[in-house]
Structure formats: structure tokens, C-alpha cells
Amino acid sequence: MKIADIRVRAFWYPSQEKRDSHGHTHFVGEHRATQALVTIVCDDGSEGHCFGPAQSLRPYVIDSFFKPHLLGQDPYHRERLWLTLADMQRVSVGQLTDKALAAVEMALWDWAARKANIPVYKMIGAFRDKVPAYGSTMCGDQISGGLSTPEDYARFAEKLVQRGYKAIKLHTWNPPISWAPDPKMDVKACAAVREAVGPDIALLLDPYSAYSRVEALWLGKEIEKLGFAWYEEPMREASKSSFEWLARNLDIPIVGPETMEGRYQTRAEWIVSGACDITRTGVTDVGGIGPSLKIIHLAESFGMDCEIHREGPGNLALCAVQSNGRWYERGLLHPFIDYDRTPPYLNQHCDQMDAEGFVHLPQIPGLGYDINFDYINAHPVEI
Ligand code: MG
């Protein structure tokens, strides 16, 4: 078996969310968003697919990096192919991003699992068929009735508990909001949510990611009093020693790193130096499922949990194969967006959640996307 072609179809779809000038996703009302479907085609005509950002999968990237290293290769050799591509990033990470690498690597997983006629998580080796989800809010905004006040967060948290969530993560206010960040406002939002949902819902905080040590310590002590279950990226992760210091001075578990480059090697350094109490990976942070499995097992070897970052079938599969992680991150959520609505490029929602807050693993062969190819083919865009 050989890889014969790599194709990318960029398409548009109606969306209600958009990133702001600082990269945070907010509700903006209906507009056209763009995404891409990357397809690995093998010489027997079989295909594997995965979605990814259209700009990361532009023709230059496919022609310069993926085609030279994948065409003619055995599609079962995921580890060797991934290591070759990851090595290319040493001098080209500006072009060959982890998001692009993750999309292509997951298309290889999708191909292999479709061939085997089983879901990816069962091909890896399942630990569970359903995973409890936490509702992960968008960052704070300035939209009336959105997430503009602590009371907005409290009202929204009540709705999330009614929907079935047993855990909620707050992303609080960030620039470009003129008065943000403000640790006192973060505490007000956290306190309002705790008051609204009571003591039995697990609460997590992911605030502004560039607080000073003094601000991060103060905020951490305040949410300890509110019984929060973890504290995520309150400072720039490039300063590992700041997280070592923070973890020494707080009882609440520190989760990380999330955005710091270096994949399993960076996680190993954080674990042995005591910079985190729970580590973290996500398919688009580290270049796919394979490197994430290394991080999950690395953490397991140290008796540590590894919590999975972001939504989507690749991350859901990781949650389903690990014994050392609790939650699936479902979102981002906002009072004005119906997250449960199936997007038009899928035939069914890929992370359906029941009334008890469990997301059930799709049982279709492959990664878990039930793709609406007719929609994608009918709504092309140029990249
Ligand atoms: Mg985060």
C-alpha cells in the first residue's frame, strides 16, 4: 500500500463565532467562516480525512512539505512519517505548523481505522466509551446578556448545569477589552458561578495568560477558597521557573503546559521540575494523536493526570484511551450559540452529550467525523 495523493478542499460554512485581534473566539453573529478538509488518497483508492485550518493547509504547505515526504510511502508507517515531518519543523515551523501536521497525521489515523472498519479509539485500545465533559466558556466579552459581567457567567453556568454538565471552565476577560485583564473581576466571576451552581459542580479557571507572579498567586489563592479543581496558564508558559514557584505556593492543581512548544520533551521537563500537578496535551498543540499518546503515557509513568485540550474527534479519542485524565473539553460555549447544532459540513454532531454530561464516542469507522461531502463540494473557496 502506498500514499498516492494528498488533496485539500477548502470550503465555507455559516458560523456565529470569530477570533478577535488577540486571538480569542467570541460570538459575532452569522458570517462566512472557512475550513479545509485534507484527504490522504492511497493507491487502492481508499481515503482518510481530517479537518484543519484552511490557511495552514494552503497549497504551498502541501506541495513543499507533505507531498515530498508522504507520496509513495506506506500509510501504516505513521510514526516514521510523523518523525520525518516533525524534523522538518526545526527550520520551517513558521510554514509547517502543528495544526497542519495534526490534520495530516489524523487523516492517516482516519485512513487506517476506516481500513480496519473500527473507530480510531478502539484501534488504539479503548479505556472507556463515554467521557464526562466540562463546559468550556468563551472568553469574557462586552455583549449585553453575553459574558460581560460576573452575573452573566452565573446565569450561563446555571444553564450549563441544566444541560447536564458536571464541570465548567471559565475563560475570563482578556485584551483587547480596555479594562482587561483584572484579577479582581476574575474572582468576582468565579465567586458568582460557585454561588450559582453550588459545591458539587467542578469548576476550573483559565484566565489571562500573562499575569505577573504576584497577580497569579493572589488569584490562585482566591479560587482555592472557592474550591476550584484546577488553575490553567495564568502566566506565560515560557517561564517554567515561574510555574515551579507558583505550584510550590498553591494547593490548587496547576495544569500545563498547553501552548508552550516542545511537545513531550517540554512536558517531561515540567513534570520532573514540579511546574505542573496535571499535564496537558491536545492534538493541535503537539501535531497529532501519536505525540499526544506519548504525553499521556509519560504522565502516567509519573502517576500524573494528563487533561486534554480542546474539542473535536481527535481529542475525544485521546480521552477515551486514557485512564489518567478526567474530562473532555466541550466548547467553546456562549449564551447566544447553540453548540449542539450540527454544522452543515457534518451529517451528525461529532461530540454528542447526554443529559448526564457524558460525551459518547462515535462508533463509525475512522476518527469520528460523519462528513457531509456534498456540502463541502458545493461550497468551495480558494486558498
Ligand atoms: Mg487553556
mmCIF file of C-alpha atoms and ligand atoms in Angstrom:
data_model
loop_
_atom_site.group_PDB
_atom_site.id
_atom_site.type_symbol
_atom_site.label_atom_id
_atom_site.label_comp_id
_atom_site.label_asym_id
_atom_site.label_seq_id
_atom_site.Cartn_x
_atom_site.Cartn_y
_atom_site.Cartn_z
ATOM 1 C CA MET A 1 0.000 0.000 0.000
ATOM 2 C CA LYS A 2 1.283 3.451 -0.947
ATOM 3 C CA ILE A 3 0.071 7.029 -0.461
ATOM 4 C CA ALA A 4 -0.876 8.252 -3.953
ATOM 5 C CA ASP A 5 -2.143 11.802 -3.325
ATOM 6 C CA ILE A 6 -2.922 14.443 -0.725
ATOM 7 C CA ARG A 7 -5.888 16.676 -1.516
ATOM 8 C CA VAL A 8 -7.242 19.728 0.275
ATOM 9 C CA ARG A 9 -10.778 21.036 -0.159
ATOM 10 C CA ALA A 10 -11.353 24.481 1.390
ATOM 11 C CA PHE A 11 -14.992 25.425 1.904
ATOM 12 C CA TRP A 12 -17.170 27.997 3.633
ATOM 13 C CA TYR A 13 -19.932 27.490 6.164
ATOM 14 C CA PRO A 14 -22.132 29.785 8.261
ATOM 15 C CA SER A 15 -20.650 30.442 11.694
ATOM 16 C CA GLN A 16 -21.520 32.727 14.603
ATOM 17 C CA GLU A 17 -18.048 33.000 16.111
ATOM 18 C CA LYS A 18 -14.817 34.734 15.197
ATOM 19 C CA ARG A 19 -11.393 35.388 16.740
ATOM 20 C CA ASP A 20 -10.654 38.918 17.988
ATOM 21 C CA SER A 21 -7.413 40.847 17.419
ATOM 22 C CA HIS A 22 -5.800 38.949 20.326
ATOM 23 C CA GLY A 23 -6.870 35.505 19.106
ATOM 24 C CA HIS A 24 -9.823 34.858 21.429
ATOM 25 C CA THR A 25 -13.046 33.446 20.000
ATOM 26 C CA HIS A 26 -16.291 35.387 20.555
ATOM 27 C CA PHE A 27 -19.898 35.429 19.419
ATOM 28 C CA VAL A 28 -20.198 37.877 16.484
ATOM 29 C CA GLY A 29 -23.430 36.894 14.689
ATOM 30 C CA GLU A 30 -23.733 34.972 11.445
ATOM 31 C CA HIS A 31 -20.917 35.257 8.880
ATOM 32 C CA ARG A 32 -18.982 33.024 6.469
ATOM 33 C CA ALA A 33 -16.136 31.022 8.039
ATOM 34 C CA THR A 34 -13.598 28.935 6.127
ATOM 35 C CA GLN A 35 -12.257 25.489 6.889
ATOM 36 C CA ALA A 36 -10.421 22.772 4.961
ATOM 37 C CA LEU A 37 -10.753 19.014 4.616
ATOM 38 C CA VAL A 38 -7.452 17.244 3.974
ATOM 39 C CA THR A 39 -7.683 13.834 2.306
ATOM 40 C CA ILE A 40 -4.993 11.154 2.068
ATOM 41 C CA VAL A 41 -5.598 9.022 -1.039
ATOM 42 C CA CYS A 42 -3.936 5.591 -1.326
ATOM 43 C CA ASP A 43 -3.142 3.632 -4.467
ATOM 44 C CA ASP A 44 -6.131 1.296 -3.973
ATOM 45 C CA GLY A 45 -8.472 4.316 -3.947
ATOM 46 C CA SER A 46 -9.039 4.251 -0.170
ATOM 47 C CA GLU A 47 -9.146 7.607 1.647
ATOM 48 C CA GLY A 48 -8.601 9.115 5.090
ATOM 49 C CA HIS A 49 -9.844 12.566 6.086
ATOM 50 C CA CYS A 50 -9.446 15.264 8.697
ATOM 51 C CA PHE A 51 -10.468 18.911 9.054
ATOM 52 C CA GLY A 52 -7.967 21.692 9.655
ATOM 53 C CA PRO A 53 -7.486 25.445 9.242
ATOM 54 C CA ALA A 54 -7.524 26.366 5.551
ATOM 55 C CA GLN A 55 -4.569 28.773 5.771
ATOM 56 C CA SER A 56 -2.400 26.145 7.499
ATOM 57 C CA LEU A 57 -3.179 23.695 4.682
ATOM 58 C CA ARG A 58 -2.589 26.100 1.765
ATOM 59 C CA PRO A 59 -1.094 24.679 -1.469
ATOM 60 C CA TYR A 60 2.448 25.905 -0.641
ATOM 61 C CA VAL A 61 2.469 23.862 2.582
ATOM 62 C CA ILE A 62 1.048 20.727 0.941
ATOM 63 C CA ASP A 63 3.443 20.928 -2.048
ATOM 64 C CA SER A 64 6.581 21.865 -0.061
ATOM 65 C CA PHE A 65 6.330 19.591 2.977
ATOM 66 C CA PHE A 66 3.635 16.924 2.851
ATOM 67 C CA LYS A 67 3.799 15.679 -0.745
ATOM 68 C CA PRO A 68 7.623 15.259 -0.892
ATOM 69 C CA HIS A 69 7.634 13.208 2.335
ATOM 70 C CA LEU A 70 4.361 11.249 2.056
ATOM 71 C CA LEU A 71 3.740 10.360 -1.590
ATOM 72 C CA GLY A 72 4.846 6.786 -2.343
ATOM 73 C CA GLN A 73 5.153 5.962 1.394
ATOM 74 C CA ASP A 74 3.361 3.226 3.369
ATOM 75 C CA PRO A 75 0.355 4.885 5.102
ATOM 76 C CA TYR A 76 0.691 2.471 8.055
ATOM 77 C CA HIS A 77 4.100 3.986 8.927
ATOM 78 C CA ARG A 78 2.587 6.822 10.961
ATOM 79 C CA GLU A 79 5.446 7.048 13.461
ATOM 80 C CA ARG A 80 8.202 7.246 10.856
ATOM 81 C CA LEU A 81 6.263 9.713 8.682
ATOM 82 C CA TRP A 82 5.404 11.906 11.680
ATOM 83 C CA LEU A 83 9.005 12.000 12.914
ATOM 84 C CA THR A 84 10.203 12.993 9.426
ATOM 85 C CA LEU A 85 7.677 15.833 9.211
ATOM 86 C CA ALA A 86 8.316 16.967 12.795
ATOM 87 C CA ASP A 87 12.025 17.131 11.982
ATOM 88 C CA MET A 88 11.220 19.446 9.033
ATOM 89 C CA GLN A 89 9.734 21.900 11.541
ATOM 90 C CA ARG A 90 13.142 22.558 13.105
ATOM 91 C CA VAL A 91 13.827 25.136 10.409
ATOM 92 C CA SER A 92 10.320 25.606 8.948
ATOM 93 C CA VAL A 93 7.846 25.779 11.843
ATOM 94 C CA GLY A 94 6.560 29.119 10.519
ATOM 95 C CA GLN A 95 5.217 27.352 7.427
ATOM 96 C CA LEU A 96 4.682 23.772 8.608
ATOM 97 C CA THR A 97 2.543 24.344 11.702
ATOM 98 C CA ASP A 98 1.448 21.856 14.347
ATOM 99 C CA LYS A 99 -2.152 22.430 13.233
ATOM 100 C CA ALA A 100 -1.294 21.312 9.683
ATOM 101 C CA LEU A 101 0.793 18.399 10.939
ATOM 102 C CA ALA A 102 -2.050 17.329 13.244
ATOM 103 C CA ALA A 103 -4.597 17.395 10.407
ATOM 104 C CA VAL A 104 -2.446 15.231 8.135
ATOM 105 C CA GLU A 105 -1.441 12.834 10.941
ATOM 106 C CA MET A 106 -5.086 12.410 11.952
ATOM 107 C CA ALA A 107 -6.055 11.797 8.310
ATOM 108 C CA LEU A 108 -3.585 8.872 8.431
ATOM 109 C CA TRP A 109 -5.270 7.569 11.599
ATOM 110 C CA ASP A 110 -8.670 8.031 9.944
ATOM 111 C CA TRP A 111 -7.463 6.098 6.887
ATOM 112 C CA ALA A 112 -6.119 3.182 8.962
ATOM 113 C CA ALA A 113 -9.244 2.943 11.136
ATOM 114 C CA ARG A 114 -11.552 3.080 8.101
ATOM 115 C CA LYS A 115 -9.477 0.230 6.613
ATOM 116 C CA ALA A 116 -9.879 -1.757 9.828
ATOM 117 C CA ASN A 117 -13.582 -0.800 9.964
ATOM 118 C CA ILE A 118 -13.361 0.388 13.600
ATOM 119 C CA PRO A 119 -13.230 3.772 15.384
ATOM 120 C CA VAL A 120 -9.732 5.199 15.987
ATOM 121 C CA TYR A 121 -10.068 4.972 19.775
ATOM 122 C CA LYS A 122 -10.735 1.223 19.577
ATOM 123 C CA MET A 123 -7.794 0.767 17.226
ATOM 124 C CA ILE A 124 -5.508 2.473 19.792
ATOM 125 C CA GLY A 125 -7.069 0.489 22.647
ATOM 126 C CA ALA A 126 -10.100 1.848 24.483
ATOM 127 C CA PHE A 127 -10.376 2.612 28.178
ATOM 128 C CA ARG A 128 -13.990 3.889 28.019
ATOM 129 C CA ASP A 129 -16.818 4.559 25.526
ATOM 130 C CA LYS A 130 -18.083 7.793 27.086
ATOM 131 C CA VAL A 131 -16.287 10.675 28.768
ATOM 132 C CA PRO A 132 -17.635 13.318 31.191
ATOM 133 C CA ALA A 133 -17.416 16.771 29.632
ATOM 134 C CA TYR A 134 -16.738 20.147 31.107
ATOM 135 C CA GLY A 135 -18.481 23.107 29.529
ATOM 136 C CA SER A 136 -15.739 25.491 28.446
ATOM 137 C CA THR A 137 -16.922 29.093 28.132
ATOM 138 C CA MET A 138 -15.678 31.620 25.609
ATOM 139 C CA CYS A 139 -13.610 34.489 26.998
ATOM 140 C CA GLY A 140 -15.447 37.405 28.559
ATOM 141 C CA ASP A 141 -16.911 39.969 26.172
ATOM 142 C CA GLN A 142 -18.838 43.263 26.196
ATOM 143 C CA ILE A 143 -22.089 41.907 24.770
ATOM 144 C CA SER A 144 -25.222 42.644 26.788
ATOM 145 C CA GLY A 145 -26.539 39.298 28.065
ATOM 146 C CA GLY A 146 -23.398 37.559 26.788
ATOM 147 C CA LEU A 147 -20.389 37.113 29.075
ATOM 148 C CA SER A 148 -19.888 40.745 30.047
ATOM 149 C CA THR A 149 -20.444 40.585 33.841
ATOM 150 C CA PRO A 150 -19.974 38.105 36.715
ATOM 151 C CA GLU A 151 -23.771 37.781 36.779
ATOM 152 C CA ASP A 152 -23.735 36.778 33.081
ATOM 153 C CA TYR A 153 -21.304 33.962 33.910
ATOM 154 C CA ALA A 154 -23.518 32.854 36.817
ATOM 155 C CA ARG A 155 -26.688 32.770 34.696
ATOM 156 C CA PHE A 156 -24.894 30.888 31.918
ATOM 157 C CA ALA A 157 -23.412 28.393 34.412
ATOM 158 C CA GLU A 158 -26.918 27.587 35.669
ATOM 159 C CA LYS A 159 -27.966 26.830 32.085
ATOM 160 C CA LEU A 160 -24.932 24.590 31.557
ATOM 161 C CA VAL A 161 -25.779 22.601 34.701
ATOM 162 C CA GLN A 162 -29.377 22.233 33.439
ATOM 163 C CA ARG A 163 -27.950 20.924 30.143
ATOM 164 C CA GLY A 164 -26.122 18.188 32.070
ATOM 165 C CA TYR A 165 -22.582 19.466 32.598
ATOM 166 C CA LYS A 166 -20.969 18.352 35.874
ATOM 167 C CA ALA A 167 -17.986 20.667 35.373
ATOM 168 C CA ILE A 168 -17.485 24.172 33.961
ATOM 169 C CA LYS A 169 -14.365 26.077 32.931
ATOM 170 C CA LEU A 170 -14.344 29.843 32.857
ATOM 171 C CA HIS A 171 -12.247 31.777 30.372
ATOM 172 C CA THR A 172 -12.393 35.302 31.761
ATOM 173 C CA TRP A 173 -11.697 38.775 30.289
ATOM 174 C CA ASN A 174 -8.669 39.495 28.112
ATOM 175 C CA PRO A 175 -7.391 42.314 25.907
ATOM 176 C CA PRO A 176 -8.499 43.968 23.642
ATOM 177 C CA ILE A 177 -11.219 44.758 26.236
ATOM 178 C CA SER A 178 -9.953 48.107 27.549
ATOM 179 C CA TRP A 179 -10.106 47.327 31.296
ATOM 180 C CA ALA A 180 -8.920 43.709 30.998
ATOM 181 C CA PRO A 181 -7.209 41.807 32.425
ATOM 182 C CA ASP A 182 -8.348 42.335 36.005
ATOM 183 C CA PRO A 183 -7.786 39.579 38.597
ATOM 184 C CA LYS A 184 -10.429 41.101 40.891
ATOM 185 C CA MET A 185 -13.043 40.757 38.127
ATOM 186 C CA ASP A 186 -11.906 37.167 37.522
ATOM 187 C CA VAL A 187 -12.539 36.373 41.202
ATOM 188 C CA LYS A 188 -15.968 38.044 41.057
ATOM 189 C CA ALA A 189 -16.944 35.862 38.080
ATOM 190 C CA CYS A 190 -15.600 32.706 39.787
ATOM 191 C CA ALA A 191 -17.448 33.535 43.021
ATOM 192 C CA ALA A 192 -20.710 34.279 41.170
ATOM 193 C CA VAL A 193 -20.518 30.941 39.337
ATOM 194 C CA ARG A 194 -19.746 28.981 42.540
ATOM 195 C CA GLU A 195 -22.696 30.679 44.238
ATOM 196 C CA ALA A 196 -24.965 29.810 41.280
ATOM 197 C CA VAL A 197 -24.050 26.127 40.834
ATOM 198 C CA GLY A 198 -23.337 25.066 44.426
ATOM 199 C CA PRO A 199 -20.492 22.941 45.791
ATOM 200 C CA ASP A 200 -20.938 19.771 43.698
ATOM 201 C CA ILE A 201 -20.041 21.110 40.245
ATOM 202 C CA ALA A 202 -16.310 21.010 39.432
ATOM 203 C CA LEU A 203 -15.065 24.491 38.483
ATOM 204 C CA LEU A 204 -11.892 25.280 36.533
ATOM 205 C CA LEU A 205 -10.257 28.607 35.641
ATOM 206 C CA ASP A 206 -8.270 29.625 32.562
ATOM 207 C CA PRO A 207 -7.687 33.405 32.993
ATOM 208 C CA TYR A 208 -5.437 35.942 31.255
ATOM 209 C CA SER A 209 -2.228 34.109 30.320
ATOM 210 C CA ALA A 210 0.241 36.874 31.190
ATOM 211 C CA TYR A 211 -0.423 37.810 34.807
ATOM 212 C CA SER A 212 2.595 38.623 36.964
ATOM 213 C CA ARG A 213 3.682 36.169 39.677
ATOM 214 C CA VAL A 214 2.033 38.339 42.343
ATOM 215 C CA GLU A 215 -1.266 38.555 40.435
ATOM 216 C CA ALA A 216 -1.246 34.828 39.578
ATOM 217 C CA LEU A 217 -0.564 33.864 43.211
ATOM 218 C CA TRP A 218 -3.300 36.127 44.574
ATOM 219 C CA LEU A 219 -5.860 34.849 42.040
ATOM 220 C CA GLY A 220 -4.856 31.241 42.729
ATOM 221 C CA LYS A 221 -5.356 31.657 46.493
ATOM 222 C CA GLU A 222 -8.797 33.229 45.910
ATOM 223 C CA ILE A 223 -10.051 30.365 43.732
ATOM 224 C CA GLU A 224 -8.632 27.844 46.212
ATOM 225 C CA LYS A 225 -11.073 29.329 48.721
ATOM 226 C CA LEU A 226 -13.872 28.804 46.168
ATOM 227 C CA GLY A 227 -12.978 25.112 45.830
ATOM 228 C CA PHE A 228 -11.835 25.265 42.208
ATOM 229 C CA ALA A 229 -10.432 21.991 40.812
ATOM 230 C CA TRP A 230 -7.658 23.359 38.609
ATOM 231 C CA TYR A 231 -5.820 26.553 37.569
ATOM 232 C CA GLU A 232 -4.605 26.883 33.982
ATOM 233 C CA GLU A 233 -1.978 29.113 32.327
ATOM 234 C CA PRO A 234 -2.209 32.309 34.435
ATOM 235 C CA MET A 235 1.319 33.293 33.293
ATOM 236 C CA ARG A 236 3.414 32.905 30.144
ATOM 237 C CA GLU A 237 4.471 29.273 29.945
ATOM 238 C CA ALA A 238 7.907 30.159 28.561
ATOM 239 C CA SER A 239 8.915 30.862 32.177
ATOM 240 C CA LYS A 240 8.896 27.341 33.609
ATOM 241 C CA SER A 241 10.512 28.524 36.832
ATOM 242 C CA SER A 242 7.536 30.864 37.433
ATOM 243 C CA PHE A 243 5.232 27.842 37.345
ATOM 244 C CA GLU A 244 7.565 25.890 39.668
ATOM 245 C CA TRP A 245 7.310 28.824 42.086
ATOM 246 C CA LEU A 246 3.511 29.076 41.694
ATOM 247 C CA ALA A 247 2.971 25.328 42.171
ATOM 248 C CA ARG A 248 5.087 25.428 45.360
ATOM 249 C CA ASN A 249 2.981 28.271 46.747
ATOM 250 C CA LEU A 250 -0.507 26.979 45.927
ATOM 251 C CA ASP A 251 -2.503 23.867 46.859
ATOM 252 C CA ILE A 252 -4.826 24.026 43.829
ATOM 253 C CA PRO A 253 -3.533 21.791 40.973
ATOM 254 C CA ILE A 254 -1.694 23.694 38.222
ATOM 255 C CA VAL A 255 -2.486 22.367 34.726
ATOM 256 C CA GLY A 256 0.020 22.770 31.909
ATOM 257 C CA PRO A 257 1.811 23.385 29.710
ATOM 258 C CA GLU A 258 -0.698 23.970 26.945
ATOM 259 C CA THR A 259 0.709 26.478 24.466
ATOM 260 C CA MET A 260 4.446 26.054 25.066
ATOM 261 C CA GLU A 261 6.315 24.488 22.148
ATOM 262 C CA GLY A 262 8.363 21.324 22.573
ATOM 263 C CA ARG A 263 5.670 18.651 22.907
ATOM 264 C CA TYR A 264 6.560 15.617 25.083
ATOM 265 C CA GLN A 265 10.016 16.962 25.821
ATOM 266 C CA THR A 266 8.606 20.169 27.325
ATOM 267 C CA ARG A 267 6.038 18.159 29.327
ATOM 268 C CA ALA A 268 8.820 15.915 30.669
ATOM 269 C CA GLU A 269 10.740 18.985 31.889
ATOM 270 C CA TRP A 270 7.633 20.451 33.548
ATOM 271 C CA ILE A 271 6.775 17.179 35.267
ATOM 272 C CA VAL A 272 10.236 16.498 36.705
ATOM 273 C CA SER A 273 10.725 20.106 37.842
ATOM 274 C CA GLY A 274 7.332 20.294 39.568
ATOM 275 C CA ALA A 275 5.995 23.107 37.364
ATOM 276 C CA CYS A 276 2.616 21.348 36.994
ATOM 277 C CA ASP A 277 0.425 18.977 39.014
ATOM 278 C CA ILE A 278 -1.578 17.838 35.973
ATOM 279 C CA THR A 279 -0.086 17.981 32.491
ATOM 280 C CA ARG A 280 -1.828 18.769 29.236
ATOM 281 C CA THR A 281 -1.898 17.927 25.551
ATOM 282 C CA GLY A 282 -4.181 18.466 22.589
ATOM 283 C CA VAL A 283 -3.880 17.237 19.031
ATOM 284 C CA THR A 284 -3.435 20.696 17.501
ATOM 285 C CA ASP A 285 -0.908 21.743 20.190
ATOM 286 C CA VAL A 286 1.585 18.943 19.577
ATOM 287 C CA GLY A 287 0.991 17.782 15.992
ATOM 288 C CA GLY A 288 -1.490 14.933 16.317
ATOM 289 C CA ILE A 289 -2.656 11.837 18.146
ATOM 290 C CA GLY A 290 0.712 9.998 18.177
ATOM 291 C CA PRO A 291 2.678 12.676 20.102
ATOM 292 C CA SER A 292 -0.310 13.151 22.447
ATOM 293 C CA LEU A 293 -0.246 9.440 23.327
ATOM 294 C CA LYS A 294 3.423 9.827 24.279
ATOM 295 C CA ILE A 295 2.483 12.672 26.648
ATOM 296 C CA ILE A 296 -0.421 10.707 28.186
ATOM 297 C CA HIS A 297 1.882 7.752 28.887
ATOM 298 C CA LEU A 298 4.707 9.998 30.090
ATOM 299 C CA ALA A 299 2.325 11.484 32.676
ATOM 300 C CA GLU A 300 1.041 8.020 33.613
ATOM 301 C CA SER A 301 4.611 6.916 34.375
ATOM 302 C CA PHE A 302 4.859 9.719 36.942
ATOM 303 C CA GLY A 303 1.447 8.968 38.470
ATOM 304 C CA MET A 304 0.131 12.182 36.961
ATOM 305 C CA ASP A 305 -3.094 13.000 35.118
ATOM 306 C CA CYS A 306 -2.995 14.482 31.618
ATOM 307 C CA GLU A 307 -6.012 16.593 30.704
ATOM 308 C CA ILE A 308 -6.886 17.005 27.028
ATOM 309 C CA HIS A 309 -7.088 20.476 25.470
ATOM 310 C CA ARG A 310 -9.944 21.444 23.157
ATOM 311 C CA GLU A 311 -12.849 19.722 21.458
ATOM 312 C CA GLY A 312 -13.071 17.517 18.367
ATOM 313 C CA PRO A 313 -12.860 13.813 17.491
ATOM 314 C CA GLY A 314 -9.053 13.542 17.810
ATOM 315 C CA ASN A 315 -9.117 14.930 21.350
ATOM 316 C CA LEU A 316 -12.214 12.877 22.226
ATOM 317 C CA ALA A 317 -10.378 9.722 21.087
ATOM 318 C CA LEU A 318 -7.469 10.630 23.401
ATOM 319 C CA CYS A 319 -9.882 10.996 26.348
ATOM 320 C CA ALA A 320 -11.337 7.562 25.543
ATOM 321 C CA VAL A 321 -7.970 5.735 25.572
ATOM 322 C CA GLN A 322 -6.536 7.206 28.797
ATOM 323 C CA SER A 323 -7.018 6.102 32.403
ATOM 324 C CA ASN A 324 -5.177 9.189 33.717
ATOM 325 C CA GLY A 325 -7.471 12.026 32.707
ATOM 326 C CA ARG A 326 -10.916 13.020 33.800
ATOM 327 C CA TRP A 327 -12.644 15.397 31.417
ATOM 328 C CA TYR A 328 -13.363 16.176 27.755
ATOM 329 C CA GLU A 329 -13.335 19.925 26.959
ATOM 330 C CA ARG A 330 -16.615 20.773 25.189
ATOM 331 C CA GLY A 331 -16.887 24.206 23.625
ATOM 332 C CA LEU A 332 -16.245 26.944 23.355
ATOM 333 C CA LEU A 333 -19.682 27.827 24.740
ATOM 334 C CA HIS A 334 -21.581 31.119 24.759
ATOM 335 C CA PRO A 335 -25.153 32.021 25.780
ATOM 336 C CA PHE A 336 -26.015 33.072 22.195
ATOM 337 C CA ILE A 337 -24.610 29.991 20.423
ATOM 338 C CA ASP A 338 -26.278 26.576 20.179
ATOM 339 C CA TYR A 339 -23.232 24.312 20.428
ATOM 340 C CA ASP A 340 -25.409 21.201 19.981
ATOM 341 C CA ARG A 341 -26.424 22.254 16.461
ATOM 342 C CA THR A 342 -24.799 20.052 13.789
ATOM 343 C CA PRO A 343 -22.631 22.123 11.410
ATOM 344 C CA PRO A 344 -23.637 21.748 7.742
ATOM 345 C CA TYR A 345 -20.366 20.018 6.756
ATOM 346 C CA LEU A 346 -21.218 17.078 9.055
ATOM 347 C CA ASN A 347 -24.168 14.654 8.938
ATOM 348 C CA GLN A 348 -24.202 14.354 12.719
ATOM 349 C CA HIS A 349 -22.578 16.191 15.611
ATOM 350 C CA CYS A 350 -19.190 14.682 16.452
ATOM 351 C CA ASP A 351 -19.342 15.120 20.253
ATOM 352 C CA GLN A 352 -22.910 14.422 21.270
ATOM 353 C CA MET A 353 -23.528 14.801 25.016
ATOM 354 C CA ASP A 354 -26.291 13.119 27.036
ATOM 355 C CA ALA A 355 -28.345 14.686 29.843
ATOM 356 C CA GLU A 356 -25.873 13.395 32.468
ATOM 357 C CA GLY A 357 -22.957 15.260 30.863
ATOM 358 C CA PHE A 358 -21.252 12.325 29.136
ATOM 359 C CA VAL A 359 -19.974 12.634 25.564
ATOM 360 C CA HIS A 360 -20.323 9.317 23.751
ATOM 361 C CA LEU A 361 -17.658 8.172 21.319
ATOM 362 C CA PRO A 362 -18.920 7.920 17.711
ATOM 363 C CA GLN A 363 -18.974 4.267 16.602
ATOM 364 C CA ILE A 364 -18.496 4.940 12.876
ATOM 365 C CA PRO A 365 -15.190 3.673 11.388
ATOM 366 C CA GLY A 366 -12.385 6.253 11.457
ATOM 367 C CA LEU A 367 -11.727 9.335 13.516
ATOM 368 C CA GLY A 368 -15.397 10.035 14.224
ATOM 369 C CA TYR A 369 -16.345 12.687 11.675
ATOM 370 C CA ASP A 370 -19.545 11.801 9.767
ATOM 371 C CA ILE A 371 -18.636 14.064 6.826
ATOM 372 C CA ASN A 372 -21.180 15.704 4.508
ATOM 373 C CA PHE A 373 -19.090 15.604 1.318
ATOM 374 C CA ASP A 374 -21.965 17.024 -0.773
ATOM 375 C CA TYR A 375 -21.986 20.212 1.335
ATOM 376 C CA ILE A 376 -18.196 20.575 1.171
ATOM 377 C CA ASN A 377 -18.083 20.033 -2.611
ATOM 378 C CA ALA A 378 -20.902 22.558 -3.140
ATOM 379 C CA HIS A 379 -19.275 25.388 -1.091
ATOM 380 C CA PRO A 380 -15.654 25.672 -2.277
ATOM 381 C CA VAL A 381 -13.374 28.645 -1.570
ATOM 382 C CA GLU A 382 -9.911 29.454 -2.963
ATOM 383 C CA ILE A 383 -6.965 29.449 -0.570
HETATM 384 MG MG MG B 1 -6.311 26.841 28.043
#
